[in-house]
Amino acid sequence: MQKFSYRIEKDFAIHFGPAGRLANLAKQYPDTTAILKMGTRSANLSQPMKVATLGIRKDDVVVVTTEGPSEVELADVLFQYFEAAL
């Protein structure tokens, strides 16, 4: 299992656009599960509707966990996306 925390720095929430892009990244690794957690709520990154409804906004801290054969690679790809877009 791989895990990283990230503080959302940009001035927008994770709405349907970013949630869809995260889902597309996660779906490239069908053998690995990615979970996004904020506080006590969590969503599978391959389900963009659930991710969007977490209500993540600027300055929120999220935790991303990946588990499966490609967990290291997927965690790295997701972290890079967070750095570039969020």
PDB file of C-alpha atoms in Angstrom:
ATOM      1  CA  MET A   1       0.000   0.000   0.000  1.00  0.00           C
ATOM      2  CA  GLN A   2       1.209   3.501  -0.917  1.00  0.00           C
ATOM      3  CA  LYS A   3      -0.117   6.647   0.722  1.00  0.00           C
ATOM      4  CA  PHE A   4       0.420  10.389   0.464  1.00  0.00           C
ATOM      5  CA  SER A   5      -1.235  13.504   1.892  1.00  0.00           C
ATOM      6  CA  TYR A   6      -1.778  16.639  -0.112  1.00  0.00           C
ATOM      7  CA  ARG A   7      -3.054  20.135   0.724  1.00  0.00           C
ATOM      8  CA  ILE A   8      -5.178  21.607  -2.076  1.00  0.00           C
ATOM      9  CA  GLU A   9      -3.459  24.839  -3.078  1.00  0.00           C
ATOM     10  CA  LYS A  10      -5.504  26.178  -5.989  1.00  0.00           C
ATOM     11  CA  ASP A  11      -8.555  28.411  -5.608  1.00  0.00           C
ATOM     12  CA  PHE A  12     -11.083  25.900  -6.851  1.00  0.00           C
ATOM     13  CA  ALA A  13     -12.786  22.791  -5.571  1.00  0.00           C
ATOM     14  CA  ILE A  14     -12.423  19.282  -6.925  1.00  0.00           C
ATOM     15  CA  HIS A  15     -15.598  19.380  -8.990  1.00  0.00           C
ATOM     16  CA  PHE A  16     -16.611  17.121 -11.868  1.00  0.00           C
ATOM     17  CA  GLY A  17     -13.817  18.206 -14.251  1.00  0.00           C
ATOM     18  CA  PRO A  18     -10.858  17.389 -11.977  1.00  0.00           C
ATOM     19  CA  ALA A  19     -12.710  14.349 -10.591  1.00  0.00           C
ATOM     20  CA  GLY A  20     -13.125  13.002 -14.127  1.00  0.00           C
ATOM     21  CA  ARG A  21      -9.440  13.522 -14.910  1.00  0.00           C
ATOM     22  CA  LEU A  22      -8.484  11.704 -11.678  1.00  0.00           C
ATOM     23  CA  ALA A  23     -10.820   8.856 -12.658  1.00  0.00           C
ATOM     24  CA  ASN A  24      -9.190   8.611 -16.092  1.00  0.00           C
ATOM     25  CA  LEU A  25      -5.767   8.331 -14.459  1.00  0.00           C
ATOM     26  CA  ALA A  26      -6.957   5.688 -11.986  1.00  0.00           C
ATOM     27  CA  LYS A  27      -8.651   3.656 -14.718  1.00  0.00           C
ATOM     28  CA  GLN A  28      -5.327   3.322 -16.545  1.00  0.00           C
ATOM     29  CA  TYR A  29      -4.325   0.952 -13.722  1.00  0.00           C
ATOM     30  CA  PRO A  30      -7.272  -1.477 -13.497  1.00  0.00           C
ATOM     31  CA  ASP A  31      -5.293  -3.844 -11.263  1.00  0.00           C
ATOM     32  CA  THR A  32      -4.837  -1.184  -8.563  1.00  0.00           C
ATOM     33  CA  THR A  33      -7.347   0.609  -6.334  1.00  0.00           C
ATOM     34  CA  ALA A  34      -6.973   4.305  -5.489  1.00  0.00           C
ATOM     35  CA  ILE A  35      -8.937   5.876  -2.636  1.00  0.00           C
ATOM     36  CA  LEU A  36      -9.208   9.613  -1.915  1.00  0.00           C
ATOM     37  CA  LYS A  37     -10.027  10.461   1.682  1.00  0.00           C
ATOM     38  CA  MET A  38     -10.890  13.771   3.309  1.00  0.00           C
ATOM     39  CA  GLY A  39     -11.638  13.603   7.016  1.00  0.00           C
ATOM     40  CA  THR A  40     -13.946  10.650   7.576  1.00  0.00           C
ATOM     41  CA  ARG A  41     -15.290  10.593   3.995  1.00  0.00           C
ATOM     42  CA  SER A  42     -13.680   8.686   1.156  1.00  0.00           C
ATOM     43  CA  ALA A  43     -14.263   7.765  -2.474  1.00  0.00           C
ATOM     44  CA  ASN A  44     -12.732   5.428  -5.010  1.00  0.00           C
ATOM     45  CA  LEU A  45     -10.947   7.597  -7.585  1.00  0.00           C
ATOM     46  CA  SER A  46     -12.430   5.550 -10.431  1.00  0.00           C
ATOM     47  CA  GLN A  47     -15.881   6.917  -9.435  1.00  0.00           C
ATOM     48  CA  PRO A  48     -15.768  10.635 -10.312  1.00  0.00           C
ATOM     49  CA  MET A  49     -19.299  11.396  -9.087  1.00  0.00           C
ATOM     50  CA  LYS A  50     -18.374  10.237  -5.584  1.00  0.00           C
ATOM     51  CA  VAL A  51     -15.073  12.136  -5.662  1.00  0.00           C
ATOM     52  CA  ALA A  52     -16.817  15.349  -6.736  1.00  0.00           C
ATOM     53  CA  THR A  53     -19.353  15.091  -3.927  1.00  0.00           C
ATOM     54  CA  LEU A  54     -16.630  15.039  -1.233  1.00  0.00           C
ATOM     55  CA  GLY A  55     -16.671  18.842  -1.389  1.00  0.00           C
ATOM     56  CA  ILE A  56     -12.893  19.275  -1.497  1.00  0.00           C
ATOM     57  CA  ARG A  57     -11.804  22.927  -1.634  1.00  0.00           C
ATOM     58  CA  LYS A  58      -8.712  25.084  -1.270  1.00  0.00           C
ATOM     59  CA  ASP A  59      -6.685  24.361   1.905  1.00  0.00           C
ATOM     60  CA  ASP A  60      -8.347  20.982   2.496  1.00  0.00           C
ATOM     61  CA  VAL A  61      -5.944  18.124   3.165  1.00  0.00           C
ATOM     62  CA  VAL A  62      -6.651  14.869   1.386  1.00  0.00           C
ATOM     63  CA  VAL A  63      -5.045  11.458   1.695  1.00  0.00           C
ATOM     64  CA  VAL A  64      -4.609   9.254  -1.359  1.00  0.00           C
ATOM     65  CA  THR A  65      -4.052   5.530  -0.890  1.00  0.00           C
ATOM     66  CA  THR A  66      -3.206   3.085  -3.663  1.00  0.00           C
ATOM     67  CA  GLU A  67      -3.193  -0.673  -3.323  1.00  0.00           C
ATOM     68  CA  GLY A  68      -2.416  -3.342  -5.892  1.00  0.00           C
ATOM     69  CA  PRO A  69       0.304  -4.463  -8.302  1.00  0.00           C
ATOM     70  CA  SER A  70       0.803  -0.948  -9.752  1.00  0.00           C
ATOM     71  CA  GLU A  71       0.406   0.975  -6.488  1.00  0.00           C
ATOM     72  CA  VAL A  72       3.791   2.719  -6.600  1.00  0.00           C
ATOM     73  CA  GLU A  73       3.400   3.873 -10.201  1.00  0.00           C
ATOM     74  CA  LEU A  74      -0.211   4.999  -9.728  1.00  0.00           C
ATOM     75  CA  ALA A  75       0.642   6.911  -6.524  1.00  0.00           C
ATOM     76  CA  ASP A  76       3.419   8.701  -8.400  1.00  0.00           C
ATOM     77  CA  VAL A  77       1.139   9.573 -11.344  1.00  0.00           C
ATOM     78  CA  LEU A  78      -1.569  10.867  -9.002  1.00  0.00           C
ATOM     79  CA  PHE A  79       0.894  12.922  -6.962  1.00  0.00           C
ATOM     80  CA  GLN A  80       2.236  14.506 -10.144  1.00  0.00           C
ATOM     81  CA  TYR A  81      -1.324  15.359 -11.197  1.00  0.00           C
ATOM     82  CA  PHE A  82      -2.025  16.949  -7.803  1.00  0.00           C
ATOM     83  CA  GLU A  83       1.183  18.999  -8.075  1.00  0.00           C
ATOM     84  CA  ALA A  84       0.371  20.204 -11.597  1.00  0.00           C
ATOM     85  CA  ALA A  85      -3.368  20.776 -11.354  1.00  0.00           C
ATOM     86  CA  LEU A  86      -4.478  21.139  -7.752  1.00  0.00           C
TER      87      LEU A  86
END
